[in-house]
Short mmCIF file of C-alpha atoms in Angstrom, two decimals:
data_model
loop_
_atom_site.label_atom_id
_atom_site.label_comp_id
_atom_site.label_asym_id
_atom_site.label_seq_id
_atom_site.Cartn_x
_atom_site.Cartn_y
_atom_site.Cartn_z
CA UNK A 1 212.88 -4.00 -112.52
CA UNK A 2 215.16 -2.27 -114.72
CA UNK A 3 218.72 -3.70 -114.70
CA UNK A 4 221.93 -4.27 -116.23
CA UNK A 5 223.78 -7.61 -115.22
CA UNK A 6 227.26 -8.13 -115.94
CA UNK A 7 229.30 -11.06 -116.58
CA UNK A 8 231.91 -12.55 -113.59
CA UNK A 9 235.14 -11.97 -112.18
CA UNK A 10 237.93 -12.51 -115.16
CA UNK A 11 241.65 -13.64 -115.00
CA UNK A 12 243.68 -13.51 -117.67
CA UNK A 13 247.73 -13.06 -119.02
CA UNK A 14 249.13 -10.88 -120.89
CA UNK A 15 248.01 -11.47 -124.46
CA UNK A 16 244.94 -13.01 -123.83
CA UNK A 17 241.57 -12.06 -125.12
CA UNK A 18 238.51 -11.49 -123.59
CA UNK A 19 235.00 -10.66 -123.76
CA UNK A 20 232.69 -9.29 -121.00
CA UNK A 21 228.82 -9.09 -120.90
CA UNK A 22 226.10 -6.74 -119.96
CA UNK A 23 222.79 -7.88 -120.29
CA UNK A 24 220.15 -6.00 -119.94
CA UNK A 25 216.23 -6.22 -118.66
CA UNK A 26 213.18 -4.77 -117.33
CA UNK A 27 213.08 -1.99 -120.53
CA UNK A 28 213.68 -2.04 -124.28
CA UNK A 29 217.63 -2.45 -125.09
CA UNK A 30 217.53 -0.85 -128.62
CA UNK A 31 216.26 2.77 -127.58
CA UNK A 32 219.27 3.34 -124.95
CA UNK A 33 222.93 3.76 -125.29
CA UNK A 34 225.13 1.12 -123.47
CA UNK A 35 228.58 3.48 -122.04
CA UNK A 36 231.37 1.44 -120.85
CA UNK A 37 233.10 2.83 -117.90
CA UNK A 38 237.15 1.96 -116.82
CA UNK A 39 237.97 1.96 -113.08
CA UNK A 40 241.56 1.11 -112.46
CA UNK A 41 242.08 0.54 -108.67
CA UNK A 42 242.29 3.88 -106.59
CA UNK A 43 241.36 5.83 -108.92
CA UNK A 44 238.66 7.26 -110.79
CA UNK A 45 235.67 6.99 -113.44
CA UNK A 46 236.85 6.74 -117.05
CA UNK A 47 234.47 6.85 -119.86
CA UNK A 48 235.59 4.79 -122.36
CA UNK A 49 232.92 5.07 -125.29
CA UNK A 50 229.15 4.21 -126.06
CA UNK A 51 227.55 1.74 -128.31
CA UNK A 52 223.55 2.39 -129.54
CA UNK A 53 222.28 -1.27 -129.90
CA UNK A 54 219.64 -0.31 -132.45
CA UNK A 55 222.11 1.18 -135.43
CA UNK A 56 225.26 -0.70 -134.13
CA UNK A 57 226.73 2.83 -133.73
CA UNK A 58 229.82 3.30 -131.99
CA UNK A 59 232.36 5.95 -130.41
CA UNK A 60 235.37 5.41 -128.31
CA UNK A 61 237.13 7.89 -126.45
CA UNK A 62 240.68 8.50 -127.90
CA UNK A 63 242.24 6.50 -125.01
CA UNK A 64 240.65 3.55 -126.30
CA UNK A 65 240.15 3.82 -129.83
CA UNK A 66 241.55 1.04 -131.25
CA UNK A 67 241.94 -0.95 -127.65
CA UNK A 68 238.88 -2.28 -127.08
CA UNK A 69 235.84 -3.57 -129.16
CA UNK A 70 231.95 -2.51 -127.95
CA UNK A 71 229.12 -5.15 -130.08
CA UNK A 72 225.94 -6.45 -129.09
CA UNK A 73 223.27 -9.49 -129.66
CA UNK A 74 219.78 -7.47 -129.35
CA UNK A 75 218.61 -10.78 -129.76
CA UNK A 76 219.48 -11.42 -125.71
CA UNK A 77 219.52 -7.55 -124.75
CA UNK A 78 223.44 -8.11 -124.34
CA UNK A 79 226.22 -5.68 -124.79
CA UNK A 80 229.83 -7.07 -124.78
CA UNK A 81 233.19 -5.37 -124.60
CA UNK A 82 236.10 -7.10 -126.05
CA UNK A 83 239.79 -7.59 -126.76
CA UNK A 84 242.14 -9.38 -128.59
CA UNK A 85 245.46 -8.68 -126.60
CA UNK A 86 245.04 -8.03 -122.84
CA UNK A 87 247.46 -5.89 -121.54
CA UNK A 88 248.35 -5.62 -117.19
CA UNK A 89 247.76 -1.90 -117.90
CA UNK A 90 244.19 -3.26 -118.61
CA UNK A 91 243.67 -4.36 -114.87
CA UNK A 92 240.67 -2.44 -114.12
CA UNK A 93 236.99 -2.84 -112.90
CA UNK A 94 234.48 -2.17 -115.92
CA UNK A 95 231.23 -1.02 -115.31
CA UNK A 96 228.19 -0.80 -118.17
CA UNK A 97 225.48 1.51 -118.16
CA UNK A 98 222.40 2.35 -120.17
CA UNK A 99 222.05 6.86 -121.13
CA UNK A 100 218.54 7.08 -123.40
CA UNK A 101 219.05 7.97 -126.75
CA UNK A 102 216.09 10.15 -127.36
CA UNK A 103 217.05 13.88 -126.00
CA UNK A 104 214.02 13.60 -124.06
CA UNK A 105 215.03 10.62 -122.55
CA UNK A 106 218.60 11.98 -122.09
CA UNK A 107 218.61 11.67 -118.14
CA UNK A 108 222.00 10.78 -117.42
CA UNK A 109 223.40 7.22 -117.23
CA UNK A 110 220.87 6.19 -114.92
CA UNK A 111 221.12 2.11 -114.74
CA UNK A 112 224.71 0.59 -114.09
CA UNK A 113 226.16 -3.14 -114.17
CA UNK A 114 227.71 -4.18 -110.82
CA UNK A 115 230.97 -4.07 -112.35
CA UNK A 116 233.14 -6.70 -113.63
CA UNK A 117 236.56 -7.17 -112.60
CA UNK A 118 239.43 -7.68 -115.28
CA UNK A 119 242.37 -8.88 -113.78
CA UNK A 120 245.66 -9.27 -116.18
CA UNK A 121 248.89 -10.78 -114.64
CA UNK A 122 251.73 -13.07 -115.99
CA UNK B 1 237.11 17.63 -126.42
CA UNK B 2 235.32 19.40 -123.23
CA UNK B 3 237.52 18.95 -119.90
CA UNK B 4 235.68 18.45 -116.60
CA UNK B 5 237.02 19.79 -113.20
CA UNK B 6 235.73 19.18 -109.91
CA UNK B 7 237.31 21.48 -106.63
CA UNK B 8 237.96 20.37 -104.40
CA UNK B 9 239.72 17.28 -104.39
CA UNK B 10 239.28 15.98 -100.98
CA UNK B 11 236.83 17.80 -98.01
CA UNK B 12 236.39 17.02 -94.75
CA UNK B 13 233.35 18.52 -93.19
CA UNK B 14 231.36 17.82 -89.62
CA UNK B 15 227.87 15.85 -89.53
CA UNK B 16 225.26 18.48 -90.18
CA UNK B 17 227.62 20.62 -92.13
CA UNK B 18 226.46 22.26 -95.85
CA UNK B 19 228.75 21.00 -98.69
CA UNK B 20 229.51 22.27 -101.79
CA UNK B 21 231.44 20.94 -104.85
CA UNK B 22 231.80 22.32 -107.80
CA UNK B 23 232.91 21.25 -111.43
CA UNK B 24 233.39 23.45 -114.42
CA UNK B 25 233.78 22.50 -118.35
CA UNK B 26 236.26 23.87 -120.30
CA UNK B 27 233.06 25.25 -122.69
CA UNK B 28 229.55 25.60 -122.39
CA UNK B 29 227.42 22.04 -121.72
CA UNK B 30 224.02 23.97 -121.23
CA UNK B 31 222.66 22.07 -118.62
CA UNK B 32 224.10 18.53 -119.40
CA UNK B 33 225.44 17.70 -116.03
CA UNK B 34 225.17 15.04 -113.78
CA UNK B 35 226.28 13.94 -110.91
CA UNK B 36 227.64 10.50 -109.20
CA UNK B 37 228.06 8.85 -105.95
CA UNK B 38 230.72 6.33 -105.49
CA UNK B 39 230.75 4.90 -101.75
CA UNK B 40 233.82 2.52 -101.28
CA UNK B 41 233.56 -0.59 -103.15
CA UNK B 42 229.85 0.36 -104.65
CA UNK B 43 228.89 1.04 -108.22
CA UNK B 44 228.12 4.69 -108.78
CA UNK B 45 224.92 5.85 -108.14
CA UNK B 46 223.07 8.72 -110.32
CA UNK B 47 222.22 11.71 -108.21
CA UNK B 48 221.11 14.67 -110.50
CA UNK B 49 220.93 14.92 -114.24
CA UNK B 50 220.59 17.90 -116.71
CA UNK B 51 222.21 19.97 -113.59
CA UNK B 52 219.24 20.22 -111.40
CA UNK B 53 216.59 17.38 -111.65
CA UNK B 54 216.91 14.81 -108.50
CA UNK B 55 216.87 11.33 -109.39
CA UNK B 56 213.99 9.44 -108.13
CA UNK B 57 214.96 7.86 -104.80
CA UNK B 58 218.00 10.63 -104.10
CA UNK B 59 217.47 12.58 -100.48
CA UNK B 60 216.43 16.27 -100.98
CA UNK B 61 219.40 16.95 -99.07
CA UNK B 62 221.19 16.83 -102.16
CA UNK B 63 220.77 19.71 -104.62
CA UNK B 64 222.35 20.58 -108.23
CA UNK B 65 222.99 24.27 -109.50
CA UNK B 66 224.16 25.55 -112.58
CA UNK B 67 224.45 25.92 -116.34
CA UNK B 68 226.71 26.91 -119.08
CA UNK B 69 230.24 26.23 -117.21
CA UNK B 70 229.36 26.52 -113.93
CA UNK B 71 227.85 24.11 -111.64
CA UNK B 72 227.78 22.69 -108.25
CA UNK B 73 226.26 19.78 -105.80
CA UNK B 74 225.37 20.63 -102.50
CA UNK B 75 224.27 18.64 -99.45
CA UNK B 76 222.27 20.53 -97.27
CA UNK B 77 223.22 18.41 -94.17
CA UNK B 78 225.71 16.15 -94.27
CA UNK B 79 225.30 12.75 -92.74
CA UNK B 80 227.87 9.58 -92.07
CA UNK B 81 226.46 7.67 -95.09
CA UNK B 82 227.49 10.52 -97.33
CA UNK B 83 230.89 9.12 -97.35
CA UNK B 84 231.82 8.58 -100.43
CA UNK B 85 233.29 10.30 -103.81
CA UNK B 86 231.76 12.66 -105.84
CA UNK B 87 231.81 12.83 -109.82
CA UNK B 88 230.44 15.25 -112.30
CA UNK B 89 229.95 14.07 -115.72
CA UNK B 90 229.06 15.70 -118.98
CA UNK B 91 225.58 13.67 -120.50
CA UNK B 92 225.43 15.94 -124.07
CA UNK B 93 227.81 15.32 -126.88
CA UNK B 94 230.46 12.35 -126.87
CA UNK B 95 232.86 12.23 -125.37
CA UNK B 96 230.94 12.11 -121.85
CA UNK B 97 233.81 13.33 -120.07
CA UNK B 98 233.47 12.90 -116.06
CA UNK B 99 235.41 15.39 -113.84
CA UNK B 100 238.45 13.90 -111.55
CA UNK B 101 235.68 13.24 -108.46
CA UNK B 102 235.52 15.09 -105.23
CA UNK B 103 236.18 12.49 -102.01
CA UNK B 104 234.27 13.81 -98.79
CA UNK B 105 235.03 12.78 -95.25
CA UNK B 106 233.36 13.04 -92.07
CA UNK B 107 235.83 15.78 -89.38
#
């Protein structure tokens, strides 16, 4: 089964930094692009940027260029997205998901994470 | 960069109604559209890709149309457990832009 599995529940303070996972399994990791997706509570899907395991290749979105941090260890099929100064503003579910990087295997992003939820508070 | 926008907003339509949302980019995407499903709580949940194509495991009551600009989901026959919001989302060229989802209610 193909699937992406994503690291618990995290609470944090302002200033804090973090780093999620999103492991994935049941295809190969290097041929797909990981996307990171921002869902701040009540509202909707933000895409925040893509990493390609196999090249290390990255590209934020302009809202978080700069913000956040996208890596991997293809080693254990794991993407991570970090920082190094939470912010409350950063209070958010996160979700990962795999798009294939091959145009023919361009069919959307098909597989996602179950979410993980970043809670920032003082 | 290429701006997404899904009309309506909000619908509420009747159990065995046909509905019909629609998204448009701000420049032509050939046929690099998909679409989402976002029930309450749930992770989103690929419908169509490259406009048209069904994912495998999606109702046929659930169609995609369009290219260039222009597109638009359709449910044939809407049921209870179509509750949920709808997003489009660009799959070509960064940045994958999604549109500002589409929430549909039962009447």
């Amino acid at each position: 089964e193909v699937q992406l599995v994503q690291s618990g529940a995290e609470v944090k303070k302002p200033g804090e930094s973090l780093k999620i996972t999103c492991q994935g399994s049941g295809y190969s990791f290097t041929t797909y692009y990981i996307a990171w997706v921002r869902q701040v509570p009540g509202r909707g899907l933000e895409w925040m940027g893509i990493f390609y395991p196999a090249d290390s290749a990255t590209r934020y979105s302009p809202s978080f260029q700069g913000q956040v941090t996208f890596s991997a260890d293809n080693s254990i099929s794991t993407a991570y997205l970090q920082w190094s100064s939470l912010q409350a503003s950063d209070t958010a579910m996160y979700f990962c998901a795999r798009r294939g990087y091959r145009a023919a295997d361009n069919h959307g992003m098909d597989v996602w994470g179950q979410g993980t939820t970043v809670s920032v508070s003082s | 960069d290429i701006q997404m926008t899904q009309s309506p907003s909000s619908l509420s339509a009747s159990v065995g109604d046909r509905v019909t949302i629609t998204c448009r980019a701000s420049q032509d995407i050939t046929t690099y559209l998909a679409w989402f499903q976002q029930k309450p709580g749930k992770v989103p949940k690929l419908l169509i890709y490259a406009a048209s194509t069904l994912q495998s495991g999606v109702p046929s009551r659930f169609s995609g149309s369009g290219s260039g600009t222009d597109f638009t989901l359709t449910i044939s026959s809407l049921q209870p457990e179509d509750v949920a919001t709808y997003y489009c989302q660009k799959h070509d060229y960064v940045p994958w832009t999604f549109g500002q989802g589409t929430k549909v209610e039962i009447k």
